[in-house]
mmCIF file of C-alpha atoms in Angstrom:
data_model
loop_
_atom_site.group_PDB
_atom_site.id
_atom_site.type_symbol
_atom_site.label_atom_id
_atom_site.label_comp_id
_atom_site.label_asym_id
_atom_site.label_seq_id
_atom_site.Cartn_x
_atom_site.Cartn_y
_atom_site.Cartn_z
ATOM 1 C CA UNK A 1 48.927 -17.688 -20.827
ATOM 2 C CA UNK A 2 47.243 -14.346 -20.374
ATOM 3 C CA UNK A 3 43.687 -15.364 -21.074
ATOM 4 C CA UNK A 4 43.749 -18.331 -19.345
ATOM 5 C CA UNK A 5 44.531 -15.983 -16.596
ATOM 6 C CA UNK A 6 41.913 -13.750 -17.038
ATOM 7 C CA UNK A 7 39.667 -16.687 -17.472
ATOM 8 C CA UNK A 8 40.323 -18.095 -14.330
ATOM 9 C CA UNK A 9 39.920 -14.593 -12.279
ATOM 10 C CA UNK A 10 36.191 -14.028 -14.503
ATOM 11 C CA UNK A 11 35.637 -17.992 -13.333
ATOM 12 C CA UNK A 12 35.779 -16.965 -9.343
ATOM 13 C CA UNK A 13 35.077 -13.801 -9.439
ATOM 14 C CA UNK A 14 31.355 -14.883 -10.617
ATOM 15 C CA UNK A 15 31.774 -18.521 -8.921
ATOM 16 C CA UNK A 16 32.847 -17.184 -4.972
ATOM 17 C CA UNK A 17 30.016 -14.885 -4.998
ATOM 18 C CA UNK A 18 26.990 -17.635 -5.889
ATOM 19 C CA UNK A 19 28.813 -20.500 -4.366
ATOM 20 C CA UNK A 20 28.345 -16.908 -0.855
ATOM 21 C CA UNK A 21 24.470 -16.578 -1.298
ATOM 22 C CA UNK A 22 23.469 -20.343 -1.530
ATOM 23 C CA UNK A 23 22.245 -21.439 1.865
ATOM 24 C CA UNK A 24 23.017 -24.613 3.457
ATOM 25 C CA UNK A 25 19.545 -27.045 2.802
ATOM 26 C CA UNK A 26 18.621 -28.542 6.449
ATOM 27 C CA UNK A 27 15.947 -31.554 5.916
ATOM 28 C CA UNK A 28 14.136 -30.688 9.144
ATOM 29 C CA UNK A 29 15.000 -26.523 8.727
ATOM 30 C CA UNK A 30 11.347 -25.176 8.736
ATOM 31 C CA UNK A 31 10.631 -23.358 5.720
ATOM 32 C CA UNK A 32 9.273 -19.830 5.811
ATOM 33 C CA UNK A 33 6.389 -18.224 5.902
ATOM 34 C CA UNK A 34 4.841 -17.029 2.580
ATOM 35 C CA UNK A 35 4.822 -13.095 2.979
ATOM 36 C CA UNK A 36 2.192 -11.166 3.096
ATOM 37 C CA UNK A 37 1.712 -9.707 -0.913
ATOM 38 C CA UNK A 38 -0.676 -6.447 -0.986
ATOM 39 C CA UNK A 39 -1.640 -7.556 -4.413
ATOM 40 C CA UNK A 40 -5.393 -7.895 -4.349
ATOM 41 C CA UNK A 41 -8.272 -6.339 -4.148
ATOM 42 C CA UNK A 42 -9.296 -4.815 -0.363
ATOM 43 C CA UNK A 43 -12.213 -3.778 1.394
ATOM 44 C CA UNK A 44 -11.275 -0.593 2.853
ATOM 45 C CA UNK A 45 -13.210 1.011 6.083
ATOM 46 C CA UNK A 46 -10.971 4.292 7.553
ATOM 47 C CA UNK A 47 -12.786 6.512 10.093
ATOM 48 C CA UNK A 48 -11.533 10.404 10.134
ATOM 49 C CA UNK A 49 -12.195 13.222 12.558
ATOM 50 C CA UNK A 50 -14.978 15.250 10.773
ATOM 51 C CA UNK A 51 -15.625 12.990 8.696
ATOM 52 C CA UNK A 52 -16.727 10.207 10.231
ATOM 53 C CA UNK A 53 -16.632 6.180 9.340
ATOM 54 C CA UNK A 54 -16.365 5.888 5.511
ATOM 55 C CA UNK A 55 -15.511 2.549 2.654
ATOM 56 C CA UNK A 56 -13.604 2.028 -0.145
ATOM 57 C CA UNK A 57 -12.227 -0.657 -3.180
ATOM 58 C CA UNK A 58 -8.787 -0.590 -2.886
ATOM 59 C CA UNK A 59 -7.903 -2.631 -6.392
ATOM 60 C CA UNK A 60 -3.659 -2.938 -5.669
ATOM 61 C CA UNK A 61 -1.919 -4.035 -9.186
ATOM 62 C CA UNK A 62 1.236 -5.034 -9.488
ATOM 63 C CA UNK A 63 4.173 -2.922 -9.697
ATOM 64 C CA UNK A 64 2.654 -0.461 -7.088
ATOM 65 C CA UNK A 65 -0.104 0.980 -8.925
ATOM 66 C CA UNK A 66 -3.895 0.767 -8.106
ATOM 67 C CA UNK A 67 -7.117 2.032 -7.636
ATOM 68 C CA UNK A 68 -9.803 3.346 -4.949
ATOM 69 C CA UNK A 69 -13.805 2.680 -5.748
ATOM 70 C CA UNK A 70 -15.018 5.112 -3.067
ATOM 71 C CA UNK A 71 -18.366 3.577 -2.129
ATOM 72 C CA UNK A 72 -20.091 6.238 0.705
ATOM 73 C CA UNK A 73 -18.647 9.205 -0.763
ATOM 74 C CA UNK A 74 -20.719 10.235 -3.545
ATOM 75 C CA UNK A 75 -23.541 12.382 -3.648
ATOM 76 C CA UNK A 76 -26.215 11.342 -1.061
ATOM 77 C CA UNK A 77 -23.833 8.688 0.470
ATOM 78 C CA UNK A 78 -23.656 6.795 -2.814
ATOM 79 C CA UNK A 79 -20.998 4.667 -4.731
ATOM 80 C CA UNK A 80 -18.246 6.919 -6.728
ATOM 81 C CA UNK A 81 -19.227 6.042 -10.629
ATOM 82 C CA UNK A 82 -15.694 4.838 -11.438
ATOM 83 C CA UNK A 83 -12.402 4.028 -9.880
ATOM 84 C CA UNK A 84 -9.678 6.616 -9.075
ATOM 85 C CA UNK A 85 -5.876 6.013 -9.590
ATOM 86 C CA UNK A 86 -3.778 4.926 -6.217
ATOM 87 C CA UNK A 87 -0.309 4.123 -5.281
ATOM 88 C CA UNK A 88 0.797 1.811 -3.174
ATOM 89 C CA UNK A 89 4.294 0.549 -1.891
ATOM 90 C CA UNK A 90 4.768 -2.786 0.478
ATOM 91 C CA UNK A 91 7.974 -1.673 3.114
ATOM 92 C CA UNK A 92 9.876 -4.228 5.075
ATOM 93 C CA UNK A 93 8.481 -5.660 8.461
ATOM 94 C CA UNK A 94 4.604 -6.044 6.764
ATOM 95 C CA UNK A 95 4.324 -2.973 6.301
ATOM 96 C CA UNK A 96 2.424 -0.632 3.799
ATOM 97 C CA UNK A 97 1.412 2.399 2.252
ATOM 98 C CA UNK A 98 -1.559 2.854 -0.268
ATOM 99 C CA UNK A 99 -2.367 6.760 -1.604
ATOM 100 C CA UNK A 100 -4.656 8.590 -4.259
ATOM 101 C CA UNK A 101 -6.279 11.559 -4.967
ATOM 102 C CA UNK A 102 -9.975 11.370 -3.354
ATOM 103 C CA UNK A 103 -13.046 13.802 -2.743
ATOM 104 C CA UNK A 104 -14.596 13.492 0.418
ATOM 105 C CA UNK A 105 -17.736 15.707 2.238
ATOM 106 C CA UNK A 106 -16.475 17.789 4.646
ATOM 107 C CA UNK A 107 -18.648 17.922 7.383
ATOM 108 C CA UNK A 108 -22.563 17.907 6.756
ATOM 109 C CA UNK A 109 -21.571 20.889 4.075
ATOM 110 C CA UNK A 110 -19.068 20.743 2.143
ATOM 111 C CA UNK A 111 -16.689 18.247 -0.359
ATOM 112 C CA UNK A 112 -13.028 18.158 -0.252
ATOM 113 C CA UNK A 113 -10.941 17.315 -2.899
ATOM 114 C CA UNK A 114 -7.161 15.907 -1.251
ATOM 115 C CA UNK A 115 -4.758 13.105 -0.972
ATOM 116 C CA UNK A 116 -5.750 10.063 1.020
ATOM 117 C CA UNK A 117 -2.843 8.353 2.925
ATOM 118 C CA UNK A 118 -3.155 5.054 4.452
ATOM 119 C CA UNK A 119 -0.047 3.316 6.221
ATOM 120 C CA UNK A 120 -0.529 0.489 8.164
ATOM 121 C CA UNK A 121 1.355 -3.378 9.005
ATOM 122 C CA UNK A 122 -0.323 -6.569 8.091
ATOM 123 C CA UNK A 123 -1.934 -8.419 10.809
ATOM 124 C CA UNK A 124 -2.640 -11.615 8.796
ATOM 125 C CA UNK A 125 -2.693 -12.070 5.229
ATOM 126 C CA UNK A 126 -5.430 -10.900 4.175
ATOM 127 C CA UNK A 127 -5.899 -8.513 7.205
ATOM 128 C CA UNK A 128 -4.460 -4.650 7.528
ATOM 129 C CA UNK A 129 -4.595 -1.846 9.822
ATOM 130 C CA UNK A 130 -3.611 1.219 10.531
ATOM 131 C CA UNK A 131 -3.617 5.379 10.356
ATOM 132 C CA UNK A 132 -5.575 6.897 7.652
ATOM 133 C CA UNK A 133 -4.655 10.743 6.374
ATOM 134 C CA UNK A 134 -6.741 13.020 4.333
ATOM 135 C CA UNK A 135 -4.514 16.168 3.027
ATOM 136 C CA UNK A 136 -6.878 18.447 1.714
ATOM 137 C CA UNK A 137 -5.793 20.955 -1.472
ATOM 138 C CA UNK A 138 -6.778 23.901 0.330
ATOM 139 C CA UNK A 139 -4.162 25.211 1.817
ATOM 140 C CA UNK A 140 -4.560 26.837 5.683
ATOM 141 C CA UNK A 141 -2.202 29.359 7.022
ATOM 142 C CA UNK A 142 -2.567 28.193 10.909
ATOM 143 C CA UNK A 143 -1.704 23.838 10.392
ATOM 144 C CA UNK A 144 1.628 23.823 10.507
ATOM 145 C CA UNK A 145 2.477 22.283 7.579
ATOM 146 C CA UNK A 146 -0.399 25.145 5.518
ATOM 147 C CA UNK A 147 -3.242 22.277 4.131
ATOM 148 C CA UNK A 148 -6.081 21.416 6.302
ATOM 149 C CA UNK A 149 -5.294 17.626 6.738
ATOM 150 C CA UNK A 150 -8.021 14.764 9.130
ATOM 151 C CA UNK A 151 -6.355 11.648 10.861
ATOM 152 C CA UNK A 152 -7.896 8.601 11.886
ATOM 153 C CA UNK A 153 -7.713 4.858 11.725
ATOM 154 C CA UNK A 154 -8.569 2.279 8.723
ATOM 155 C CA UNK A 155 -8.663 -1.755 8.488
ATOM 156 C CA UNK A 156 -8.673 -3.828 5.331
ATOM 157 C CA UNK A 157 -9.653 -7.590 5.000
ATOM 158 C CA UNK A 158 -8.475 -9.074 1.183
ATOM 159 C CA UNK A 159 -11.821 -9.800 -0.828
ATOM 160 C CA UNK A 160 -13.013 -12.840 -2.417
ATOM 161 C CA UNK A 161 -12.831 -12.922 -6.119
ATOM 162 C CA UNK A 162 -16.756 -13.203 -5.685
ATOM 163 C CA UNK A 163 -17.618 -10.261 -3.911
#
């Protein structure tokens, strides 16, 4: 009898949540739109104060990993030779964040290593726009956060397989 009661309790504990989670099916109810997905290759154009407009390819892999290939931030404004590691996350309301360590030219004389951060929102399944932030690794006591930082904007467009 004890095993019977324990078995009934176990069955009710498992069955009730499953039944509660099942949504009623209505044949006339519209299907939800497919959520935007960051995984894939993106052409990112960004403009930062004091740095100007730059371009990169963000290759977004599964589980939050990816890479940046800087297209015009190398010497003589040429592409950087190899991709740099990057990370990303996708939050609620179609918002995305992606970031990586890069080296960017500052003005006409210098280059700076730092973290390039993009925080944006899907405008469509294949388009993202938002804010770009570059936080240089050089300490700056005059800045409120202790580091030199530059802000700007970005747009990103999903790349086709043959691009």
